[in-house]
Coordinates of C-alpha atoms in Angstrom, one line a residue:
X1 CA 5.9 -13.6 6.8
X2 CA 2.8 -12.2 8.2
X3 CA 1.6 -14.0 11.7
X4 CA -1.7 -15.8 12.3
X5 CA -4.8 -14.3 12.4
X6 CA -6.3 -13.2 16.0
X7 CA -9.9 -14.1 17.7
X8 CA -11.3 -11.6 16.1
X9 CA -10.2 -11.7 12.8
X10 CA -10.5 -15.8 13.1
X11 CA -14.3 -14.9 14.0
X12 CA -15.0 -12.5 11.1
X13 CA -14.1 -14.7 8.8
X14 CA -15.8 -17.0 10.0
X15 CA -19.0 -15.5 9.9
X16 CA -18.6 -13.4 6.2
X17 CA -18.2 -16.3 5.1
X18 CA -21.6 -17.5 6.2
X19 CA -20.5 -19.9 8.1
X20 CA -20.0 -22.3 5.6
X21 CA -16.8 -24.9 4.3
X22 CA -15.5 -22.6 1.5
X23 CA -15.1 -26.3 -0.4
X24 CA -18.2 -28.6 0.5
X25 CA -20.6 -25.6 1.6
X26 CA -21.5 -27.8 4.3
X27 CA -22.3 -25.9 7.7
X28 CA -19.5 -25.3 10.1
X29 CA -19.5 -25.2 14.1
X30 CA -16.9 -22.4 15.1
X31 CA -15.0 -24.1 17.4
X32 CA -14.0 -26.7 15.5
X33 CA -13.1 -25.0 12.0
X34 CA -10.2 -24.4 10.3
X35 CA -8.3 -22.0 8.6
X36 CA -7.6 -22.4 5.4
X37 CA -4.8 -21.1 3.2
X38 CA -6.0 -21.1 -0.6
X39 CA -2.3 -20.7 -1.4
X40 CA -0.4 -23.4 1.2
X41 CA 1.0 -21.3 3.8
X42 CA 4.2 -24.2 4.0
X43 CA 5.5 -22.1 0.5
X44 CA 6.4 -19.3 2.4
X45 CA 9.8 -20.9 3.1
X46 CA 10.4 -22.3 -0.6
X47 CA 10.5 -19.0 -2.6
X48 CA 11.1 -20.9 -5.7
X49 CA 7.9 -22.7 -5.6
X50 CA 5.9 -19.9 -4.0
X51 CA 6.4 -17.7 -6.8
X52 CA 6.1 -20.4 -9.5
X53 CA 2.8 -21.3 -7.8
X54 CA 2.2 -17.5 -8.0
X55 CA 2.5 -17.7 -11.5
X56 CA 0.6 -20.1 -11.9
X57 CA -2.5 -18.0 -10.2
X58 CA -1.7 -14.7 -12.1
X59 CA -0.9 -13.7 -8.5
X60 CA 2.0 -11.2 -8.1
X61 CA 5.2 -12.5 -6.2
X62 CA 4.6 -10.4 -3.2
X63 CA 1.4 -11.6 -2.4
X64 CA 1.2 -12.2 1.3
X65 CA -0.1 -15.9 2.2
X66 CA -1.0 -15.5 5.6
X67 CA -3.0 -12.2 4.4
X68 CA -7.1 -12.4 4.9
X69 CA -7.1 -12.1 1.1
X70 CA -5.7 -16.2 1.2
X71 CA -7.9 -17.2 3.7
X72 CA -11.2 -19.1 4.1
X73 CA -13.4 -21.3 6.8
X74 CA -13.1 -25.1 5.8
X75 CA -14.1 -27.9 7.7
X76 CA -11.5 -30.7 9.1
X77 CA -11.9 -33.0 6.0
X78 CA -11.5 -30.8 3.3
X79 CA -8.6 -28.9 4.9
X80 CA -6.9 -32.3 5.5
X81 CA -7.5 -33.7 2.1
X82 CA -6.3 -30.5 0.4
X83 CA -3.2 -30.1 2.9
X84 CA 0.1 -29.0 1.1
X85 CA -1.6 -29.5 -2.3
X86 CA -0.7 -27.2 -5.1
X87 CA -4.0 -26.0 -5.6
X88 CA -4.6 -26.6 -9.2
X89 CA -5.0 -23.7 -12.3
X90 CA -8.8 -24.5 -12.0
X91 CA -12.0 -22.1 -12.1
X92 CA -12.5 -23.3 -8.7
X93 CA -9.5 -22.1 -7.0
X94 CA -9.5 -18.9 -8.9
X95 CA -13.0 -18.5 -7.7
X96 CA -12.2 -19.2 -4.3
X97 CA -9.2 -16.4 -4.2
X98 CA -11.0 -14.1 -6.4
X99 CA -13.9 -14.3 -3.1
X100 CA -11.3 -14.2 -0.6
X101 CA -10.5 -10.8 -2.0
X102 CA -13.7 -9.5 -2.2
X103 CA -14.0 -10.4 1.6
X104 CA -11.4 -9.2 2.9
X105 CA -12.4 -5.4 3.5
X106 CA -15.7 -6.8 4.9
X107 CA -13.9 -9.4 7.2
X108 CA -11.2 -6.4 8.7
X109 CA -14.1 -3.9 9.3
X110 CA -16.5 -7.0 11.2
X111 CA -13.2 -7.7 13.7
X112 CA -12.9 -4.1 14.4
X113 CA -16.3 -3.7 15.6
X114 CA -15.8 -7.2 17.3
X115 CA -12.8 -5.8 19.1
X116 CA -14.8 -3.0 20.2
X117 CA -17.8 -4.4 21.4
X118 CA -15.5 -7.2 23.4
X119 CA -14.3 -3.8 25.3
X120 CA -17.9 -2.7 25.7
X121 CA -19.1 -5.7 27.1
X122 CA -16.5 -6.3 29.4
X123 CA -16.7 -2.6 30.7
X124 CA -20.1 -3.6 31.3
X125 CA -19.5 -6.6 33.2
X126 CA -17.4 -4.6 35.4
X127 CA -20.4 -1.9 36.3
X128 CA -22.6 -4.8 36.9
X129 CA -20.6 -6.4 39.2
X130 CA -20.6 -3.2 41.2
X131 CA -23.2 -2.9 44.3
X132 CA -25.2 -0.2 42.7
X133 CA -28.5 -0.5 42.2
X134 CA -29.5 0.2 39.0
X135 CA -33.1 0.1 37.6
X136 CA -33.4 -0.6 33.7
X137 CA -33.7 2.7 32.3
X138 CA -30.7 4.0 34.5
X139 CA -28.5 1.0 32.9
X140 CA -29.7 1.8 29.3
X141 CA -28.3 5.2 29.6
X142 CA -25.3 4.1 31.0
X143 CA -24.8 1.2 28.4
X144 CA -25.2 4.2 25.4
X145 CA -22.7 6.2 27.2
X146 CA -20.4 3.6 27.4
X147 CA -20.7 2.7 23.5
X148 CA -20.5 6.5 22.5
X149 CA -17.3 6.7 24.9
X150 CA -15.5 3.7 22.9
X151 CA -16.4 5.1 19.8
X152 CA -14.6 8.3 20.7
X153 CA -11.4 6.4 22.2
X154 CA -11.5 4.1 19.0
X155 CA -11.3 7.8 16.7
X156 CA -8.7 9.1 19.1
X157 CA -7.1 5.9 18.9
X158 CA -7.0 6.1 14.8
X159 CA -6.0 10.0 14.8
X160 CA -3.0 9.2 17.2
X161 CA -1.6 6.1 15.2
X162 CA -2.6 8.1 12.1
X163 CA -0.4 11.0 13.6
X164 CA 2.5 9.2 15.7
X165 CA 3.4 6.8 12.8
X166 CA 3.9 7.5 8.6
X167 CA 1.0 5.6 7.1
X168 CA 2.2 2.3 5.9
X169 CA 0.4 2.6 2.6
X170 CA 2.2 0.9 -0.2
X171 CA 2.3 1.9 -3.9
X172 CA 1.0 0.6 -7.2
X173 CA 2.4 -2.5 -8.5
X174 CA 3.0 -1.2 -12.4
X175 CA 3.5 -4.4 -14.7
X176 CA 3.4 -5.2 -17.1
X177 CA 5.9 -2.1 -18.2
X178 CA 5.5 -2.2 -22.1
X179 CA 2.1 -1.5 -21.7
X180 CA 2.1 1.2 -19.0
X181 CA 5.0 2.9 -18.6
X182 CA 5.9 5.3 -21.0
X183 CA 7.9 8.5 -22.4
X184 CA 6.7 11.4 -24.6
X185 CA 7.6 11.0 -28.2
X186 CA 8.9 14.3 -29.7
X187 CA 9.3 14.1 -33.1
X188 CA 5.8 14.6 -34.0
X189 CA 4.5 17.6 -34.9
X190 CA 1.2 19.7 -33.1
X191 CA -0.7 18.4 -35.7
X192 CA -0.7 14.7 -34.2
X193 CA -0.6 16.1 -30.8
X194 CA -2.4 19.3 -29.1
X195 CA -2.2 21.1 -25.9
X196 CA -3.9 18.3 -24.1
X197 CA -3.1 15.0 -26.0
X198 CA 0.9 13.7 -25.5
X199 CA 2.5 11.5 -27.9
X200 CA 4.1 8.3 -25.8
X201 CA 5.8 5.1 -26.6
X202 CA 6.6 1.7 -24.5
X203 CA 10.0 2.8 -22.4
X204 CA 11.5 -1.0 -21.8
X205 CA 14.0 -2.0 -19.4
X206 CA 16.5 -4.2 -19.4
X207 CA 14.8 -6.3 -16.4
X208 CA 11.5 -7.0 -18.1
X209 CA 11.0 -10.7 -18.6
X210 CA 9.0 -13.3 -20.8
X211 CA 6.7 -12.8 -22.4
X212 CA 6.1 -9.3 -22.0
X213 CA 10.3 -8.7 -23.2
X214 CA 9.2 -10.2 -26.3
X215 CA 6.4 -7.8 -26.9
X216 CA 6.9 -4.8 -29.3
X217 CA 7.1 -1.5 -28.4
X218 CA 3.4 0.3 -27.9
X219 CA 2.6 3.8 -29.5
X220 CA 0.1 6.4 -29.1
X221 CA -1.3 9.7 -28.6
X222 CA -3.0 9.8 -25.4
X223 CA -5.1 12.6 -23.4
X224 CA -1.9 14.7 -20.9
X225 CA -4.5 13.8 -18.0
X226 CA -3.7 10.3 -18.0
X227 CA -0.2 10.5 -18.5
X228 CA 1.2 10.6 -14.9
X229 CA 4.1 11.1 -13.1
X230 CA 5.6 7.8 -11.5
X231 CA 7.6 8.2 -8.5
X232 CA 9.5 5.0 -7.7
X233 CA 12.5 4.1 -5.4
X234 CA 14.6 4.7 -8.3
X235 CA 13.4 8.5 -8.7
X236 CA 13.8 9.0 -5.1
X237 CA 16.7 11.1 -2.8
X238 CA 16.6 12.4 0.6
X239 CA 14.3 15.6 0.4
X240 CA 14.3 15.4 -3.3
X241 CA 12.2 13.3 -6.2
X242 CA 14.6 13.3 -9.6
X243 CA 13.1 12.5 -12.7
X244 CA 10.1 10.5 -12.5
X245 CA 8.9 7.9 -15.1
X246 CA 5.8 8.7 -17.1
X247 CA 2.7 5.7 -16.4
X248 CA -0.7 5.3 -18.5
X249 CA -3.4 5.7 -15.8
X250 CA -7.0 5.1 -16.8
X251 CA -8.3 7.4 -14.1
X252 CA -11.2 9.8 -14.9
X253 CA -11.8 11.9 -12.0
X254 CA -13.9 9.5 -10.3
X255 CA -12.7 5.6 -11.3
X256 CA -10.3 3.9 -12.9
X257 CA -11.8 2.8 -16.8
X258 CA -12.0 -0.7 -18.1
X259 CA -11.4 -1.3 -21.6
X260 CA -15.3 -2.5 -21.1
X261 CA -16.6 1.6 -19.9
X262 CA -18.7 3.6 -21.6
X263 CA -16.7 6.2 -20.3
X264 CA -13.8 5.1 -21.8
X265 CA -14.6 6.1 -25.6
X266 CA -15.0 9.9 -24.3
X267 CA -11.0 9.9 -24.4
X268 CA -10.1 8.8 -27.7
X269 CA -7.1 8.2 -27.4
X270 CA -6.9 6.5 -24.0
X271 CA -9.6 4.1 -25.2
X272 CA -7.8 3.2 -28.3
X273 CA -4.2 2.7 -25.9
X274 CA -6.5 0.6 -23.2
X275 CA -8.1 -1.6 -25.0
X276 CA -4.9 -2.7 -27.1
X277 CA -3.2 -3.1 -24.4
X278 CA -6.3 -5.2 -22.7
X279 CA -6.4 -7.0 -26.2
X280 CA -2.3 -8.3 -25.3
X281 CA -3.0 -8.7 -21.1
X282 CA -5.4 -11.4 -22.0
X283 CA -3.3 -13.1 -24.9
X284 CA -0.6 -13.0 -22.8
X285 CA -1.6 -14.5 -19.7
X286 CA -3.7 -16.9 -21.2
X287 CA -7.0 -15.6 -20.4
X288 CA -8.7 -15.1 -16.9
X289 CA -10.9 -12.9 -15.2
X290 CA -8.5 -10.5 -13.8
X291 CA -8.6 -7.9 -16.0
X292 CA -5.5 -5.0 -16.5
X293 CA -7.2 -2.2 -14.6
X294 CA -7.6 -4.7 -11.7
X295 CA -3.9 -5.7 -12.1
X296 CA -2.8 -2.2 -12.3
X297 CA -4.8 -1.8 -8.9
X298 CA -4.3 -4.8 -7.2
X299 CA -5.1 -4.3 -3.7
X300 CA -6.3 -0.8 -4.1
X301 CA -2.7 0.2 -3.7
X302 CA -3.6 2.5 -6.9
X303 CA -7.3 3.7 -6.4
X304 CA -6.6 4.4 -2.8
X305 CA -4.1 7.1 -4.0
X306 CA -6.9 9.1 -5.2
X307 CA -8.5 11.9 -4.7
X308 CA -4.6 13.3 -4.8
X309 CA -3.9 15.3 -0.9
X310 CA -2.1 18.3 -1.5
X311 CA 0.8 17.5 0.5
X312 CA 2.1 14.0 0.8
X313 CA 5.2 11.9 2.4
X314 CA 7.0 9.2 0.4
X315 CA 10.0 7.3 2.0
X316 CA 11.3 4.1 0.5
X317 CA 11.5 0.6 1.4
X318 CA 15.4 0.5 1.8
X319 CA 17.4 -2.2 3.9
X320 CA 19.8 0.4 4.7
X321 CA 19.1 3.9 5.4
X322 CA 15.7 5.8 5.5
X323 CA 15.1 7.9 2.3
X324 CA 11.8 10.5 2.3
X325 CA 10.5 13.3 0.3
X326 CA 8.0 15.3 0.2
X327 CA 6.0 15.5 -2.8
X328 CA 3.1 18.1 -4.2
X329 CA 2.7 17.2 -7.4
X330 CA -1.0 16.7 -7.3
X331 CA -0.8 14.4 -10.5
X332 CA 2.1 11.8 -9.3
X333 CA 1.1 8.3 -8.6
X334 CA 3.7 5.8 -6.5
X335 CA 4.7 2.6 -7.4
X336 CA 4.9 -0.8 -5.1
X337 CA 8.7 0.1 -3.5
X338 CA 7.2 3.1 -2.1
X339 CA 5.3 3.8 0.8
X340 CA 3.6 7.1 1.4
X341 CA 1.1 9.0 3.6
X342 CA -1.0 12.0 3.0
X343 CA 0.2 15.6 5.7
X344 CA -2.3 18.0 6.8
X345 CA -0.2 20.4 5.1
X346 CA 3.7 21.5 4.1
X347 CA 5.2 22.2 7.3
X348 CA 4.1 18.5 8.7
X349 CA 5.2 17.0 5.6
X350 CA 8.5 18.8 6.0
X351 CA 8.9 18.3 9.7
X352 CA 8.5 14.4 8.7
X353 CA 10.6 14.0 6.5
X354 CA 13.5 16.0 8.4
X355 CA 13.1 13.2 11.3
X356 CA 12.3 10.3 8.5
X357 CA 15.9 11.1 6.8
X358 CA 17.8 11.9 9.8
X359 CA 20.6 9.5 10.7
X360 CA 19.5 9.5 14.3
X361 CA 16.4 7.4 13.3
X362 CA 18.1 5.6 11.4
X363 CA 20.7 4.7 14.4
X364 CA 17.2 3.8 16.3
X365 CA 15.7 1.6 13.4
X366 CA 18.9 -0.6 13.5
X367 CA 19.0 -1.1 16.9
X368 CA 15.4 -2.5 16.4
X369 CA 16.9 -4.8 13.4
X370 CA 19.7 -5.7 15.5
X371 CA 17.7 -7.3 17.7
X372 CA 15.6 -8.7 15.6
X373 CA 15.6 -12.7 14.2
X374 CA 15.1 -11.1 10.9
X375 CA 17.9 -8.6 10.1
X376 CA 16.8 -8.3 6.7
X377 CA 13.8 -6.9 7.1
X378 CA 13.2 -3.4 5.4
X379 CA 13.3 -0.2 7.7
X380 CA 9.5 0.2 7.2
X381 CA 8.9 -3.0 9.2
X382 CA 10.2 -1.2 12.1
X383 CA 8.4 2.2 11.7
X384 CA 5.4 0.7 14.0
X385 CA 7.9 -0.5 16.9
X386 CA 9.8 3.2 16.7
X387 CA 7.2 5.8 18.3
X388 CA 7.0 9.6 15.7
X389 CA 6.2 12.4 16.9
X390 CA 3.6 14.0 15.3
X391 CA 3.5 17.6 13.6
X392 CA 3.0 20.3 16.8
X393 CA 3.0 23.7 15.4
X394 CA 3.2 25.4 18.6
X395 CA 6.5 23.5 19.1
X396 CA 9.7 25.9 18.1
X397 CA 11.8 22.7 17.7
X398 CA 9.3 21.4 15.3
X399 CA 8.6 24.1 13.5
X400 CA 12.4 24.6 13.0
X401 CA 13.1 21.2 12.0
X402 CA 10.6 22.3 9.4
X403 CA 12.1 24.9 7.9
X404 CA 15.6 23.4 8.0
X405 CA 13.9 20.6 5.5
X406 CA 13.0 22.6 3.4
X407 CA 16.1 24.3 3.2
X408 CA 17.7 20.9 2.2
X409 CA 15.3 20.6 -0.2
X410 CA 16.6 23.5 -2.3
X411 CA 20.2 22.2 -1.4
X412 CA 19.5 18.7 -2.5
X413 CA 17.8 20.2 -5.6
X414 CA 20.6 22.1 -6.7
X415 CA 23.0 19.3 -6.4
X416 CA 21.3 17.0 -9.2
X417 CA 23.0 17.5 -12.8
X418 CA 23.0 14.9 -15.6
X419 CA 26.5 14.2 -15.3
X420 CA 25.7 12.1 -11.9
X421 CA 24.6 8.6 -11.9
X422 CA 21.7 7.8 -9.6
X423 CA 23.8 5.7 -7.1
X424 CA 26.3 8.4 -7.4
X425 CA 24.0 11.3 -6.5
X426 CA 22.7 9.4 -3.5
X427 CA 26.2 9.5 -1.9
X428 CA 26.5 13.1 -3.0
X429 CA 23.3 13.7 -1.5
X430 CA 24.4 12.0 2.1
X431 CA 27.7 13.6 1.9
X432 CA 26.5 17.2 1.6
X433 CA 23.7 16.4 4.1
X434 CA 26.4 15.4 6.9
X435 CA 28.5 18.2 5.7
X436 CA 25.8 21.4 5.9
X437 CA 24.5 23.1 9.0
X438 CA 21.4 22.3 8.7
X439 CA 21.5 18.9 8.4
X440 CA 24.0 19.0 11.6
X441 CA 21.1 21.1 13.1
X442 CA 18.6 18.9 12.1
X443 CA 20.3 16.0 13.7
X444 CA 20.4 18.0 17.2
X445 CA 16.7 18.8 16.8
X446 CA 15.7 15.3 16.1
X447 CA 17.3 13.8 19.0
X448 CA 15.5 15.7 20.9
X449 CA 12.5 15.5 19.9
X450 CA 12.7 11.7 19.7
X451 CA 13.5 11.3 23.3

């Protein structure tokens, strides 16, 4: 559960908003407004309802009620009226999120700048207080100092979280499966194919449910640029990615295509895949305005991946130990159980991931979830309370840590064979980890450097 908005944030929304009751329009004084959650906020504790609600707003089940993206000014009466409602499947409530959305990005950039002129201001207030005598040109120049100085500590501020702590970006939410995920077809011949076009059909699973289990399989012969690489928590070991699913991606180079882009018809064969599997989206969920590109990137947790870094971090939401790879596949995408971050460049993905899969911060994350009220709470809740070192290339430890990674990398590499189950080759994996020198090294280093 996510905690209440602050001043600033309460402030920002209440002026992108225009000031105005999101329900009557009526003009609002901002003292005495209210916050309201689109989606009640009292369904955070009644799961069953919260995702049937969910459902009911084509929303996925992990969408975060207390998030700005649920949020909007209303005035006393409305807010009272609508209380614990169920808001109703109406135009009006789909309205209302679908703006909430849009407002978000605006509403987190306006508290920012809130936040930073709050620190001007009061700086200010200090130096005024002062018993200098200042004439008005003097103060001017002082008072653009000041601002340029608070912009520099806010960008030294974003490079040292950026640096100190794994981004906490999260994956792609991929669903529905049958009409994105994928594997290559090989019994056609080059004739249906080419060098750049891959045959594909659906690749179901067992977990898929209504309606979309019901659907038949999809086939087609798409463009090999838009058939990507999915790494999920089920393709992921320590220091290792094995065998990635395949994912239809409508991305061109510069956007993601709508069944409704121009663009779209100068790839054949994606068009004719896209707009089918469009055509089913809206059967299936009974129309709306949300269409399957906007699904697939719900959140930006897909577009955001793009342009593709060179060198990148992925470590997985587990509840019990910390599993990170490093990954260079410049066509991989990540799905929703991942989170990643981009590296400046191999040796600070590798040193990151050698400290990310080391039992030693794993030893320091529990202690955090052993005091915490909520034990269950993934590993990556805690990354933000456990300071990281960042990359220091000058450092010997650090630059041994690594090259010790990416000696378990080849290790962990030549460990996978067919004949393991996934399950089973993540114990193999921790086994021979605990067993090698490096990893024993490793260990040492990270202790250290952790201190």
């Amino acid at each position: 559960m996510s905690i209440e908005i602050g001043n600033a944030e309460r402030l920002a929304l209440f002026k992108v908003w225009k000031e105005r009751c999101a329900w009557c329009y009526l003009p609002l004084c901002y003292s005495e407004f209210e916050v309201e959650h689109l989606i009640p906020k009292s369904l955070a504790t009644n799961s069953a309802k919260r995702n049937q609600v969910l459902a009911l707003h084509k929303l996925p089940n992990d969408y975060d009620l207390f998030a700005l993206e649920n949020l909007a000014p209303s005035c006393r009466p409305c807010n009272q009226g609508k209380g614990r409602k169920i808001p109703p499947e109406a135009p009006r409530i789909s309205f209302l999120l679908r703006e909430a959305r849009d407002n978000a990005p605006a509403i987190r950039k306006k508290a920012k700048r809130f936040v930073q002129q709050k620190g001007i201001h009061e700086a200010l207030a200090v130096i005024e207080a002062l018993p200098i005598d200042l004439d008005f040109k003097e103060f001017e120049i002082l008072k653009k100092a000041a601002e340029s100085l608070n912009r520099k500590l806010e960008e030294l501020q974003e490079h040292r979280i950026a640096n100190v702590h794994p981004a906490l970006t999260q994956g792609a939410t991929i669903v529905p499966r049958v009409l994105l995920i994928v594997e290559e077809r090989r019994s056609l011949g080059k004739s249906d194919a080419g060098a750049d076009r891959v045959p594909v059909r659906s690749l179901r699973s067992a977990a898929e449910k209504k309606p979309w289990k019901n659907e038949p399989n999809r086939e087609g012969v798409i463009e090999r640029q838009f058939v990507r690489p999915l790494i999920s928590g089920s393709s992921l070991l320590p220091y290792y990615v094995r065998d990635p699913l395949r994912v239809v991606v409508p991305w061109d180079g510069e956007r993601l295509l709508d069944a409704s882009d121009d663009r779209l018809d100068i790839f054949p064969g994606l068009a004719a895949w896209w707009r089918e599997a469009e055509r089913v989206w809206q059967t299936q969920k009974g129309g709306g305005e949300i269409s399957l590109r906007d699904r697939l990137d719900y959140q930006n947790r897909l577009s955001q991946q793009f342009p593709i870094d060179q060198h990148r971090v992925v470590y997985h939401m587990s509840r019990m130990h910390m599993i990170a790879a490093r990954v260079s596949d410049p066509s991989a995408v990540f799905d929703h159980t991942l989170y990643w971050a981009p590296a400046s460049d191999a040796s600070a993905a590798l040193f990151l991931i050698a400290v990310l899969n080391s039992e030693c911060m794993a030893a320091r994350v529990r202690s955090l979830q052993a005091g915490s009220q909520r034990t269950s709470r993934p590993f990556s809740d805690f990354i933000r309370e456990e300071r990281m070192p960042s990359y220091q290339p000058d450092d010997t430890r650090h630059k041994e840590l690594a090259t010790l990674a990416a000696k378990l990398e080849t290790l962990v590499e030549s460990l996978d064979t067919p004949q393991f189950s996934f399950m089973a080759m993540r114990q193999r994996v921790r086994e021979a980890l605990i067993a090698s020198p490096a990893g024993q090294r490793i260990e040492k280093l990270v202790s250290e450097v952790l201190r």
